mmCIF file of C-alpha atoms and ligand atoms in Angstrom:
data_model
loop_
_atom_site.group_PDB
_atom_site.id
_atom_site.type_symbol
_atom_site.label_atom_id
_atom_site.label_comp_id
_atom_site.label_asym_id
_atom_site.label_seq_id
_atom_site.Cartn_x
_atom_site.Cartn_y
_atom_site.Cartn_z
ATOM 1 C CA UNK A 568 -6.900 -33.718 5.684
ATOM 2 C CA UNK A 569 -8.656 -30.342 4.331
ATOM 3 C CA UNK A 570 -7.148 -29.180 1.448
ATOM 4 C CA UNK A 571 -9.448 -26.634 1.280
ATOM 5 C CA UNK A 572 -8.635 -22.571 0.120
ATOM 6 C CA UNK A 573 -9.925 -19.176 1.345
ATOM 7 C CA UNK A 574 -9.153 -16.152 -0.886
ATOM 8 C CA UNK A 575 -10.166 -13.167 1.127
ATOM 9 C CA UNK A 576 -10.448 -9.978 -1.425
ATOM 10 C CA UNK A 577 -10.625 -12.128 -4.171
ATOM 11 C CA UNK A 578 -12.243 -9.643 -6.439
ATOM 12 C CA UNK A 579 -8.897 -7.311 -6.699
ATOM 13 C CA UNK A 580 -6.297 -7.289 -8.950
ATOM 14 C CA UNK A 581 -4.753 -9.973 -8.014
ATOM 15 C CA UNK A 582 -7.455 -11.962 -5.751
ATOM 16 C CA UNK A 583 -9.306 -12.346 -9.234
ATOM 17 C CA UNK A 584 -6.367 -13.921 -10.849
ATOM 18 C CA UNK A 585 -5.492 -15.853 -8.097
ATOM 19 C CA UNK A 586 -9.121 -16.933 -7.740
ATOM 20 C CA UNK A 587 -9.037 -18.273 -11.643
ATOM 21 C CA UNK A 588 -5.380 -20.109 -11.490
ATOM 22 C CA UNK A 589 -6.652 -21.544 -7.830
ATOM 23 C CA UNK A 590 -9.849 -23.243 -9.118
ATOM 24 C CA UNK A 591 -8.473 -24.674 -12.272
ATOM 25 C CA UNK A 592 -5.707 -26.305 -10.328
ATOM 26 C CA UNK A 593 -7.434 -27.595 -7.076
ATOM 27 C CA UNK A 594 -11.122 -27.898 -8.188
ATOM 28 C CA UNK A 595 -14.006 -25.207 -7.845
ATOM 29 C CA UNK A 596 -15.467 -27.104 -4.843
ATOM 30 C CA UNK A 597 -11.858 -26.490 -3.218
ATOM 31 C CA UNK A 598 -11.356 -22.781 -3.371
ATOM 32 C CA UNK A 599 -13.755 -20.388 -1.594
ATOM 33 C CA UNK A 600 -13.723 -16.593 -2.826
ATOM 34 C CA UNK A 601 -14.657 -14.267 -0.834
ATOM 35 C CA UNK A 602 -14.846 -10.182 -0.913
ATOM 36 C CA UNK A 603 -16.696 -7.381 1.120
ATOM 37 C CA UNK A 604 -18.653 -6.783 -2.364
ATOM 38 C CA UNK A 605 -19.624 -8.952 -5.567
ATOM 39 C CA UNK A 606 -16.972 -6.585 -7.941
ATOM 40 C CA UNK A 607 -15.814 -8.879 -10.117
ATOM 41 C CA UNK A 608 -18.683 -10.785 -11.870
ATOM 42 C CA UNK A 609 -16.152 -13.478 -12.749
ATOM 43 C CA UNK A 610 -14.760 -14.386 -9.196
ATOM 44 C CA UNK A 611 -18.243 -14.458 -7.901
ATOM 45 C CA UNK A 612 -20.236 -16.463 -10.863
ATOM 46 C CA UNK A 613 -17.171 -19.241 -11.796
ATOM 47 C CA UNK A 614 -17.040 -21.007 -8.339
ATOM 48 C CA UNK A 615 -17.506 -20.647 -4.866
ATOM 49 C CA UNK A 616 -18.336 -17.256 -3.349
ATOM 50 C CA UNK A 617 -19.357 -15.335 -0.606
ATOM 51 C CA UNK A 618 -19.403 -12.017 0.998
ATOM 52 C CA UNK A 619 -16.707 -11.821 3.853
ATOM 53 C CA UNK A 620 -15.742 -8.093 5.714
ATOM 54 C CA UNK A 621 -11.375 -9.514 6.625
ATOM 55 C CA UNK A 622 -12.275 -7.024 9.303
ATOM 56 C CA UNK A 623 -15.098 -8.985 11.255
ATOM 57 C CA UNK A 624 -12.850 -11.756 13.250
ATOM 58 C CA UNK A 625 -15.932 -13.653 13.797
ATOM 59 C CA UNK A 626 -17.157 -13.940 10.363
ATOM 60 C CA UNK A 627 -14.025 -15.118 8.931
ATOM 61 C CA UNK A 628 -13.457 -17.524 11.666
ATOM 62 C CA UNK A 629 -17.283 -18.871 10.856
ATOM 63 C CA UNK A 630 -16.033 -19.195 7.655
ATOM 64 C CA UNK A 631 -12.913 -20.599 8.144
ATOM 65 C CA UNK A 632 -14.911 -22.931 10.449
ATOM 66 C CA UNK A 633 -17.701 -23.887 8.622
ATOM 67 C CA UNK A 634 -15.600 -24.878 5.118
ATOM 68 C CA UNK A 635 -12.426 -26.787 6.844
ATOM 69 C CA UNK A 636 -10.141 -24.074 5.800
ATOM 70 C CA UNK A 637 -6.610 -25.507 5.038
ATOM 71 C CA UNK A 638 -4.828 -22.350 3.481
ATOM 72 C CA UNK A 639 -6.014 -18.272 3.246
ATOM 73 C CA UNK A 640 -4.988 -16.399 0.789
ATOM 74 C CA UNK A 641 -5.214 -12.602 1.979
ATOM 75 C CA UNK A 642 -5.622 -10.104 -0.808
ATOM 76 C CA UNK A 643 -8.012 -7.741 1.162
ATOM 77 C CA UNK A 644 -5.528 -3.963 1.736
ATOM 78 C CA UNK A 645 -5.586 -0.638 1.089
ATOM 79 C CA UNK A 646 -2.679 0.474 -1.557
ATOM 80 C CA UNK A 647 -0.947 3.213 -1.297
ATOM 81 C CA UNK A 648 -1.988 5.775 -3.031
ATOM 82 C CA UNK A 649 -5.737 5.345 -1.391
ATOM 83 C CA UNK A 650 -3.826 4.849 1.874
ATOM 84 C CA UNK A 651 -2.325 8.064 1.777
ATOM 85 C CA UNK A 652 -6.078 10.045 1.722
ATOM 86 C CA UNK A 653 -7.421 7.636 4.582
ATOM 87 C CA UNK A 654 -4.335 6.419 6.773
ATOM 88 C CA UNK A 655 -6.187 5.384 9.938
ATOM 89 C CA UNK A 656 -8.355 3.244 7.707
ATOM 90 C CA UNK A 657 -5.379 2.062 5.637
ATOM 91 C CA UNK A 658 -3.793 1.378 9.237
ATOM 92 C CA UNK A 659 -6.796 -0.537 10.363
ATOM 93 C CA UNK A 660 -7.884 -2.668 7.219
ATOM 94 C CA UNK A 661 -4.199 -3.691 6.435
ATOM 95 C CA UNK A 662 -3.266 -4.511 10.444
ATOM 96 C CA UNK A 663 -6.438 -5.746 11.477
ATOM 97 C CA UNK A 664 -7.418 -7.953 8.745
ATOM 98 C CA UNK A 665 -3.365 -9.516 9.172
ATOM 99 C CA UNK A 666 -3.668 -9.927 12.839
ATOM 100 C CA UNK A 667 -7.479 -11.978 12.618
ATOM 101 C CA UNK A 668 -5.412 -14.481 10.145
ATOM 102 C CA UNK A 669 -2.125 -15.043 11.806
ATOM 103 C CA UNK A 670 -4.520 -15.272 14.679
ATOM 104 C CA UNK A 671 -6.241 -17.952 13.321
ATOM 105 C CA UNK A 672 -3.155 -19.903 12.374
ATOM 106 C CA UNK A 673 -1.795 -19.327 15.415
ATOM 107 C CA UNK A 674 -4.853 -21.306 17.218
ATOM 108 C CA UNK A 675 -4.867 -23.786 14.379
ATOM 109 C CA UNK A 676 -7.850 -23.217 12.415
ATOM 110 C CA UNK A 677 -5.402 -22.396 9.666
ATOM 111 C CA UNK A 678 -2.494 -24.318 8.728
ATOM 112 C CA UNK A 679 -1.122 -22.502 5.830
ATOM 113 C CA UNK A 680 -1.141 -18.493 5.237
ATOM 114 C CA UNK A 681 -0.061 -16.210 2.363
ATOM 115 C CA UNK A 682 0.188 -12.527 2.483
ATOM 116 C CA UNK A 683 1.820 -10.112 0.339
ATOM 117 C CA UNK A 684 4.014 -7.057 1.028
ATOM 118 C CA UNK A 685 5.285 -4.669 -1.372
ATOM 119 C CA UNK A 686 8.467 -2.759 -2.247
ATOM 120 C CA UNK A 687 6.499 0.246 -0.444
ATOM 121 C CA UNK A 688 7.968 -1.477 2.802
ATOM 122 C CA UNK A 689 11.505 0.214 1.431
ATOM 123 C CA UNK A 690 11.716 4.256 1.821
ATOM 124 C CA UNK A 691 13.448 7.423 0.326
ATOM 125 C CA UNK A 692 16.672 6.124 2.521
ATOM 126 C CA UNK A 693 17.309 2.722 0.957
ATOM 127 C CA UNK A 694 19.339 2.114 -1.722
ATOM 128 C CA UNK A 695 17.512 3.068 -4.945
ATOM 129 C CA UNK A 696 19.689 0.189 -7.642
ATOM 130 C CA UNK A 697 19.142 -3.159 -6.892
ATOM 131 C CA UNK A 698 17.785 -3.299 -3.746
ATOM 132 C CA UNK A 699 18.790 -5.602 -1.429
ATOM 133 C CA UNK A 700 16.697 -8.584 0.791
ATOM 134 C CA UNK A 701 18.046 -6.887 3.907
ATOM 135 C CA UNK A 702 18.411 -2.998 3.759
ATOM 136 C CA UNK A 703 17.684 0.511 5.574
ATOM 137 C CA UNK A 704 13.855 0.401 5.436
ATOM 138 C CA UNK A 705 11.950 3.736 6.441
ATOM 139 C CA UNK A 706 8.750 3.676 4.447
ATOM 140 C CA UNK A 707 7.384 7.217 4.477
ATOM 141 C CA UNK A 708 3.982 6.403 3.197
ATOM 142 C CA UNK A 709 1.123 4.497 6.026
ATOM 143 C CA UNK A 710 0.645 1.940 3.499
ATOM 144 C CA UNK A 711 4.563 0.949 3.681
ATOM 145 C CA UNK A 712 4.617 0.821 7.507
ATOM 146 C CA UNK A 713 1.317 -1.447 7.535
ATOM 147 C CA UNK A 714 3.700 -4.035 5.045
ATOM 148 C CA UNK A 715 6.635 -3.297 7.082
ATOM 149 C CA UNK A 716 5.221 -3.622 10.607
ATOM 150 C CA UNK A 717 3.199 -6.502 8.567
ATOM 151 C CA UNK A 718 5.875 -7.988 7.722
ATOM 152 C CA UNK A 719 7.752 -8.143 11.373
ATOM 153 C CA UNK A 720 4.413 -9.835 12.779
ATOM 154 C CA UNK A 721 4.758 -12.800 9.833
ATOM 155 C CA UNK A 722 8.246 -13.421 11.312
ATOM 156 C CA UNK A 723 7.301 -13.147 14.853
ATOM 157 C CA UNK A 724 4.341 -15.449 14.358
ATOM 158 C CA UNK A 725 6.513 -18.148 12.754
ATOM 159 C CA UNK A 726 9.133 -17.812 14.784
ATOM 160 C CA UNK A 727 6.831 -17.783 18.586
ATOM 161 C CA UNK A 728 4.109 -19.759 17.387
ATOM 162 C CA UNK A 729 4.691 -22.010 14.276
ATOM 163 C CA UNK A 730 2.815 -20.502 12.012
ATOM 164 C CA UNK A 731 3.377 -21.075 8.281
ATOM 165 C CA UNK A 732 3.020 -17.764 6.637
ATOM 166 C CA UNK A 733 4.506 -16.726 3.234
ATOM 167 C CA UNK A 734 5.155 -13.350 1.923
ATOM 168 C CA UNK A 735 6.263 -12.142 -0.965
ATOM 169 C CA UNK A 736 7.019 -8.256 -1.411
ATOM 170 C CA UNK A 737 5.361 -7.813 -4.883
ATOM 171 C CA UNK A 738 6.722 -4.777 -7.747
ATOM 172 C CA UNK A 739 3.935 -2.654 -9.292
ATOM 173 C CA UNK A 740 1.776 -5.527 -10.952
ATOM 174 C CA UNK A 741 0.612 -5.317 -14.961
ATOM 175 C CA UNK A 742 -2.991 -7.292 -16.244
ATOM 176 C CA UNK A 743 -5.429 -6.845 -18.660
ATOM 177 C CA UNK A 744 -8.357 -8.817 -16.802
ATOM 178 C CA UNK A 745 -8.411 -6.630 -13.649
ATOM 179 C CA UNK A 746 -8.088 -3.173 -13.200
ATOM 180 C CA UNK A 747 -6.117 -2.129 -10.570
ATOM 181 C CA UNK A 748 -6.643 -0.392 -7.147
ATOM 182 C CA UNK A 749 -5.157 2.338 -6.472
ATOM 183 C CA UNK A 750 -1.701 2.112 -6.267
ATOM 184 C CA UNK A 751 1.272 4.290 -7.222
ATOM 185 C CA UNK A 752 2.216 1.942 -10.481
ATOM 186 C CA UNK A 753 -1.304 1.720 -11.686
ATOM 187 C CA UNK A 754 -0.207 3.880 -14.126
ATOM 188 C CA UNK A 755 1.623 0.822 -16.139
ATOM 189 C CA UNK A 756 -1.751 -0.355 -16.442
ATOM 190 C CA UNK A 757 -3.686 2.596 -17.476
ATOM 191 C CA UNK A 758 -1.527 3.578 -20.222
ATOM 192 C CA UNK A 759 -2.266 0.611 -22.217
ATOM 193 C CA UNK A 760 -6.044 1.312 -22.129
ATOM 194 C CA UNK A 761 -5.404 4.947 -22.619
ATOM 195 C CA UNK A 762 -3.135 4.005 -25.710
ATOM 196 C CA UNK A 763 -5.606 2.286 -27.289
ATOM 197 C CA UNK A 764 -8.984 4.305 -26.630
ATOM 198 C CA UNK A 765 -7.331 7.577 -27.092
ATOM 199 C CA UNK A 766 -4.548 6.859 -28.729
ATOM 200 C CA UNK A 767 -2.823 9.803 -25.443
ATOM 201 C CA UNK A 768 -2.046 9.039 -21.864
ATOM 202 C CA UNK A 769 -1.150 11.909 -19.594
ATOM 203 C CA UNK A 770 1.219 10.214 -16.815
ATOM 204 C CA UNK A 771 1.424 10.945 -12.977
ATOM 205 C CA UNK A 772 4.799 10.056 -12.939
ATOM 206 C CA UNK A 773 7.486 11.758 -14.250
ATOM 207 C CA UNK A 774 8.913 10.726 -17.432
ATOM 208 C CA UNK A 775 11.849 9.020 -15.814
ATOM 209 C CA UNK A 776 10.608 7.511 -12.829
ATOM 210 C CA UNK A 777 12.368 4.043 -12.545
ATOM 211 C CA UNK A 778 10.044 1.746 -10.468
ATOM 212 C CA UNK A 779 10.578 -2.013 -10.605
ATOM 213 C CA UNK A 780 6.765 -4.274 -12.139
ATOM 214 C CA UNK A 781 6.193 -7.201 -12.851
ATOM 215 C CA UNK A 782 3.455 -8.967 -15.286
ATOM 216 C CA UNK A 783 0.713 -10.531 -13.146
ATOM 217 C CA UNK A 784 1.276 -14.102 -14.567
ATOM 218 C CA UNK A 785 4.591 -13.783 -13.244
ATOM 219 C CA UNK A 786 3.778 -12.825 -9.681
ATOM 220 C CA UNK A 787 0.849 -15.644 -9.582
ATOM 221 C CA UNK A 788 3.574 -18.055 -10.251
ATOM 222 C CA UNK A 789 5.757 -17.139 -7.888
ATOM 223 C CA UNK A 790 2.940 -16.805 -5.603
ATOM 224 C CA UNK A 791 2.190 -20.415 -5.898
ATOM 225 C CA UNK A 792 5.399 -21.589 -6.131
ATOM 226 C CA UNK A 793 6.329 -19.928 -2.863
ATOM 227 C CA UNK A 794 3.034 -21.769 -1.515
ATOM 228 C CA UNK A 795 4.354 -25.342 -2.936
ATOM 229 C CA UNK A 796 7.883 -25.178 -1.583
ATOM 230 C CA UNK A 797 8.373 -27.269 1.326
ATOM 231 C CA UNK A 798 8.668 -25.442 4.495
ATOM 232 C CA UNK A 799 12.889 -25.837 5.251
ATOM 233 C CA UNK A 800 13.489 -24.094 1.238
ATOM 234 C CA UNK A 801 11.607 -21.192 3.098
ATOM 235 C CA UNK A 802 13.715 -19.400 4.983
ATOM 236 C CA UNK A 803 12.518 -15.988 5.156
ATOM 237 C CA UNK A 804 9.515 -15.565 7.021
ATOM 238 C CA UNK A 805 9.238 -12.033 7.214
ATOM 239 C CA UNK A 806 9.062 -11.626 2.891
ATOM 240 C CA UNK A 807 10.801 -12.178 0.022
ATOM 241 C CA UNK A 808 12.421 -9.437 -2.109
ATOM 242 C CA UNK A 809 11.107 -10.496 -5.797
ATOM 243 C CA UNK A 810 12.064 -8.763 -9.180
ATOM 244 C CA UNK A 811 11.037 -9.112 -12.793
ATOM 245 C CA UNK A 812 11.022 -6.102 -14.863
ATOM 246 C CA UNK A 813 11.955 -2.394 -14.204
ATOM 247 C CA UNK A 814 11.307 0.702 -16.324
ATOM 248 C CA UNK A 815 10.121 4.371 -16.619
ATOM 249 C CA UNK A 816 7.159 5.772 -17.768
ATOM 250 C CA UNK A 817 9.437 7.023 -21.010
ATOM 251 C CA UNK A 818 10.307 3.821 -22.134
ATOM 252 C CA UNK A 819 6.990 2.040 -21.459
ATOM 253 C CA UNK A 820 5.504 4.338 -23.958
ATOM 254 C CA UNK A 821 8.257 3.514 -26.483
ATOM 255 C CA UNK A 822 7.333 0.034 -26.537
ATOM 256 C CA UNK A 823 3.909 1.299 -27.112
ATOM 257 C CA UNK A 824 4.910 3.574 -29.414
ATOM 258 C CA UNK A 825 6.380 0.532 -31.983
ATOM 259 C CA UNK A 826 2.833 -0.676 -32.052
ATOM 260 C CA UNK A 827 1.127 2.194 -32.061
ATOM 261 C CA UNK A 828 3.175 5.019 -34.058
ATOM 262 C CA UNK A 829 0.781 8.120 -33.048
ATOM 263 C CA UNK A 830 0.387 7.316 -29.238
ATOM 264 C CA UNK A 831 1.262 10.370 -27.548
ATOM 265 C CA UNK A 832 2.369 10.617 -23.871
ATOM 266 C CA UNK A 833 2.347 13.565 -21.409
ATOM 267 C CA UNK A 834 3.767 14.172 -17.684
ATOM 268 C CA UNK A 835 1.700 16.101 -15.439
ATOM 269 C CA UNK A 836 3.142 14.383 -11.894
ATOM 270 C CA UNK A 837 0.437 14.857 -8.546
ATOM 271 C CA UNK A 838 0.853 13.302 -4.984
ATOM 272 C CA UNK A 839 1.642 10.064 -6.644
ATOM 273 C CA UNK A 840 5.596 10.932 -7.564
ATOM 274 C CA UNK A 841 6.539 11.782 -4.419
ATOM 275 C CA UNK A 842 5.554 7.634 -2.772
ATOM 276 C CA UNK A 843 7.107 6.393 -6.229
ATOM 277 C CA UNK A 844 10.718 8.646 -5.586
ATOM 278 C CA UNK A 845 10.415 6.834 -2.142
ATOM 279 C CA UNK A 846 10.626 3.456 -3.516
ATOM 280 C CA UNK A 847 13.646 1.410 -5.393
ATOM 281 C CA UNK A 848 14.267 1.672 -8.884
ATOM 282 C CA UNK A 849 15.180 -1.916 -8.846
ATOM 283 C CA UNK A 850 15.278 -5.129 -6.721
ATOM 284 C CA UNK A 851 17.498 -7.613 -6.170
ATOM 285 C CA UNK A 852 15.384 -10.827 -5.726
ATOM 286 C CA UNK A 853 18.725 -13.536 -5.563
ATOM 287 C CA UNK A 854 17.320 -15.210 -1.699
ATOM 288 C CA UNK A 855 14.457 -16.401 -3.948
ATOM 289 C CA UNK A 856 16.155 -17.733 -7.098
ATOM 290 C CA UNK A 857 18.151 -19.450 -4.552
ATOM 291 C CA UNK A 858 15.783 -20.626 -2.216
ATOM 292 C CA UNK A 859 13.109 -21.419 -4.360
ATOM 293 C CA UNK A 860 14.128 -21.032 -8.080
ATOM 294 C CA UNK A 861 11.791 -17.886 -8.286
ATOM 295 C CA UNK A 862 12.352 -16.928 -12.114
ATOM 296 C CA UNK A 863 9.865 -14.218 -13.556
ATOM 297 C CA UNK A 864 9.183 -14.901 -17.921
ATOM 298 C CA UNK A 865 7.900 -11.748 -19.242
ATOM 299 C CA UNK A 866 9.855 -8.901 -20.686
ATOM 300 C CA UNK A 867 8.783 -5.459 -21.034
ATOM 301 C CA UNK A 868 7.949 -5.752 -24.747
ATOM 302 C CA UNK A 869 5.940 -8.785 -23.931
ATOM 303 C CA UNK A 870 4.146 -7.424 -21.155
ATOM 304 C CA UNK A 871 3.500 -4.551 -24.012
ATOM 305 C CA UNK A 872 2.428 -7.105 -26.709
ATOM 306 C CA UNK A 873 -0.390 -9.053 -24.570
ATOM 307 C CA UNK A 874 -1.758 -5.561 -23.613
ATOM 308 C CA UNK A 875 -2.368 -4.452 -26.876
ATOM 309 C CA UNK A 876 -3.533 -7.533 -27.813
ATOM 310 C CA UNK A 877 -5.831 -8.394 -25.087
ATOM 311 C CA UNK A 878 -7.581 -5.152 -23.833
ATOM 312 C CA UNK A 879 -11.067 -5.075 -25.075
ATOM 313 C CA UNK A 880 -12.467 -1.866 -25.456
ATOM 314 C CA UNK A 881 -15.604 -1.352 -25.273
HETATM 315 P P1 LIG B 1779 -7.145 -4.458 -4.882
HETATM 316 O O1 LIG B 1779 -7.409 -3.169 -4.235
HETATM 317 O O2 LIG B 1779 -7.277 -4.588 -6.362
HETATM 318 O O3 LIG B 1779 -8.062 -5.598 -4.233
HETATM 319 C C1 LIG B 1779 -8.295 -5.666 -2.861
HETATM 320 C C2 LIG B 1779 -9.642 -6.369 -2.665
HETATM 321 O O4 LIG B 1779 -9.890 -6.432 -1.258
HETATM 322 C C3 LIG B 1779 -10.813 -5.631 -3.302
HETATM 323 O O5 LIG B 1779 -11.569 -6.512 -4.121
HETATM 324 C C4 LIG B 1779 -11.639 -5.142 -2.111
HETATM 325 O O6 LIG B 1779 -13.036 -5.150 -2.354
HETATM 326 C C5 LIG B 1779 -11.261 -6.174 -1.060
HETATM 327 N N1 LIG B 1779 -11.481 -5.671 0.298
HETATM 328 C C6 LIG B 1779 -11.296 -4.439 0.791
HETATM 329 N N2 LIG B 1779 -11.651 -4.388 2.067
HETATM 330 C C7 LIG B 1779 -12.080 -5.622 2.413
HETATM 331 C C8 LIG B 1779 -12.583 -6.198 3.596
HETATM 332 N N3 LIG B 1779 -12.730 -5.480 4.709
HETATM 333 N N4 LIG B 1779 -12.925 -7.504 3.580
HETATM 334 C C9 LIG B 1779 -12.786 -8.244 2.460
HETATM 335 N N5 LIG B 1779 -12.323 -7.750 1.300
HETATM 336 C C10 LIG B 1779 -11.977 -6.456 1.286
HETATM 337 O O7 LIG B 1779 -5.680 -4.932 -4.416
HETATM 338 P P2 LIG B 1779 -4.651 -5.863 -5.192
HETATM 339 O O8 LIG B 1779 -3.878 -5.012 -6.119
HETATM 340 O O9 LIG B 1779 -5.329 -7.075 -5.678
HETATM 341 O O10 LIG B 1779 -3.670 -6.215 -3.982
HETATM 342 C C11 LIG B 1779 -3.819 -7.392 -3.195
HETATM 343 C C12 LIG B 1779 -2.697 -7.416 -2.177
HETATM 344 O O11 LIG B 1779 -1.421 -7.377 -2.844
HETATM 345 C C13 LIG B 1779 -2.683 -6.234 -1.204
HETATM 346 O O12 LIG B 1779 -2.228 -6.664 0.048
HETATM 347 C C14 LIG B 1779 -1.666 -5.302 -1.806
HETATM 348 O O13 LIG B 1779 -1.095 -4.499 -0.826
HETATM 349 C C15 LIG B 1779 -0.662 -6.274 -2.378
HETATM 350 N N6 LIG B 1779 0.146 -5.694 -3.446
HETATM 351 C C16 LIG B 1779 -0.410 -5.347 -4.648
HETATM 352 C C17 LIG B 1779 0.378 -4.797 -5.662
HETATM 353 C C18 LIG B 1779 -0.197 -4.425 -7.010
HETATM 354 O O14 LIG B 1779 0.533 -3.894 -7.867
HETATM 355 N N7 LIG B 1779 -1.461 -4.709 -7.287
HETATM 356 C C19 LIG B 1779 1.747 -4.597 -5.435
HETATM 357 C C20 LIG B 1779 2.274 -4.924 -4.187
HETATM 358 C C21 LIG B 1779 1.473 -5.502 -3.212
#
C-alpha cells in the first residue's frame, strides 16, 4: 500500500518544519510539499515540491491522484490576526480548503488526514485557567469559528463516513527556522529577533497577557505522535486540547533579559490584545497524556536559550 505524504502549505511555520522532520523519517521520494508559492527556499529545494492552490478541488485531487496519496497534512489557513482584516477570505481559505480534504477521504483517495485547530476555537466566555477539553466555546474572532466549525466537520466526517482525521488544537507556536504568519502570539517569536538586532522590542500585547505556547519541536512531536497512534487510542475526533508552556510578555523578556542584561521591552497594545484577552491563559491537555502519552520537553528558559542561540542575523 501507498505510504505516500502530501503537505499542503508546507512553506509556513509549521508546514516547513513538518516538511524537514517528514522527509528525514519516511524518505524524500515519500513526502510531497506543496504551497500556493515557492516561500521557503528550503521546503522547495530539499525534496519533492510543487505548487498546489488547497482551494482548487481539482488540482489537489490531480495531485492526490497522480502521487498515490496515503496521508495530507493540511497546513494551508489564514491566522488570526490576518483573518480579522479579510474574514470572508479567512472564511473561505480555512472552510474550503478543509471541506476538499475531508472530501477526499471521505471518497477514499485519502486514507489518513491531519489538521490543526487552535486555542482561538475557545472565546472571551470560557474559562481563562486551565482550560478544559470540553468547555463554553464562543470564539469571537472569524479565524476561531473557521477551527471551531472546523473542528465539528472532523467529528462529523469520522463519525458519518469513516474518515481518519486528527486534530490537534495547537498554543501560540515558538521557532527560529520559520517566521511566523500572522498570528496573535507571533509576538513570542519576534521578540527574540528584536532582542538581538536591537537589543528593544516594543510588544502588542500587554505586559501581562497570559497566553499558553509551545516550542515548535514540541508540537511536531505531538503532531506525529498523534499521526502514529493507532486509531482506538484516538478518541477525540473533533481535536485535542494540548499544553506545554504558558507565560506573559513580562516574563518572556525576563528570561531574555538574563542573557541579554540591556534588552529593553515596551507595551504599546493594537487590535491584537483584544483576540489574545479572548483566549485561555492556560490549557489543560490531560485527554492527551492519557490517550496518547502527549508530553511537551521544552521550558520557557529553554525555548529562550535555543533562540538566542540559533537566530542568525543577518
Ligand atoms: P503560515 O501562515 O505560516 O503558513 C500557511 C502556509 O499556507 C503558507 O506557506 C501559505 O503560503 C500557504 N497557503 C496559503 N493559502 C494557500 C492555498 N490556497 N493553497 C496552498 N497553500 C496556501 O501558518 P502556520 O503557522 O504554519 O499554521 C499552519 C496551520 O496551523 C494553520 O491551520 C494554523 O491555523 C494552525 N495553527 C498555527 C499556530 C501557530 O502558532 N503557528 C497555532 C495554532 C494553529
Amino acid at each position: 500500500m501507498s505510504s505516500k505524504i502530501l503537505i499542503i502549505g508546507a512553506c509556513g511555520q509549521i508546514g516547513s518544519e513538518l516538511t524537514a522532520r517528514l522527509r528525514s523519517i519516511y524518505g524524500i521520494e515519500n513526502v510531497i510539499a506543496s504551497d500556493i508559492s515557492y516561500n521557503n527556499s528550503e521546503v522547495v529545494n530539499s525534496g519533492l515540491f510543487q505548487i498546489l492552490d488547497a482551494n482548487n478541488y481539482t488540482e489537489v485531487k490531480k495531485c492526490v491522484d497522480r502521487n498515490k496519496i496515503h496521508t495530507v497534512y493540511l497546513m494551508a489557513a489564514m491566522l488570526s490576526a490576518v483573518g480579522e482584516k479579510y474574514p470572508m477570505k479567512a472564511w473561505d481559505l480555512n472552510m474550503n480548503t478543509l471541506f476538499h480534504v475531508l472530501n477526499l477521504a471521505k471518497e477514499g483517495f485519502i486514507k489518513k488526514v491531519f489538521w490543526p485547530s487552535s486555542i482561538a476555537v475557545f472565546g472571551p466566555t470560557t474559562p481563562k485557567e486551565n482550560t478544559a477539553q470540553r468547555t463554553i466555546m464562543e470564539p469571537s474572532t472569524v479565524y476561531g469559528i473557521t477551527k471551531q466549525v472546523g473542528e465539528r466537520w472532523c467529528e462529523y466526517y469520522f463519525n458519518n463516513y469513516n474518515v481518519d482525521v486528527r486534530s490537534l488544537r495547537y498554543p501560540g507556536l515558538i521557532s527560529y527556522k520559520t517566521k511566523p504568519g500572522g498570528g496573535t502570539t507571533d509576538y513570542a517569536v519576534e521578540i527574540y529577533y528584536e532582542a538581538l538586532k536591537t537589543g528593544q522590542y516594543e510588544c502588542f500585547l500587554s505586559k501581562d497577557t497570559r497566553l499558553p505556547m509551545m516550542y515548535m519541536d514540541d508540537a511536531i512531536e505531538g503532531t506525529l505522535q498523534l499521526m502514529d497512534a493507532p486509531a482506538e487510542k484516538i478518541k477525540i475526533r473533533s481535536s485535542y486540547n494540548l499544553g506545554a508552556v504558558d507565560f506573559t510578555p513580562e516574563e518572556i523578556a525576563a528570561t531574555i533579559t538574563e542573557n541579554l542584561p540591556d534588552f529593553k521591552i515596551s507595551y504599546n497594545p493594537d487590535f491584537r490584545q483584544a483576540i489574545a484577552d479572548s483566549w485561555p491563559q492556560s490549557i489543560d491537555d490531560s485527554i492527551a497524556r492519557q490517550d496518547w502519552d502527549w508530553k511537551p520537553k521544552f521550558t520557557l528558559k529553554q525555548i529562550t536559550d535555543v533562540m538566542l542561540t540559533n537566530i542568525k542575523i543577518d
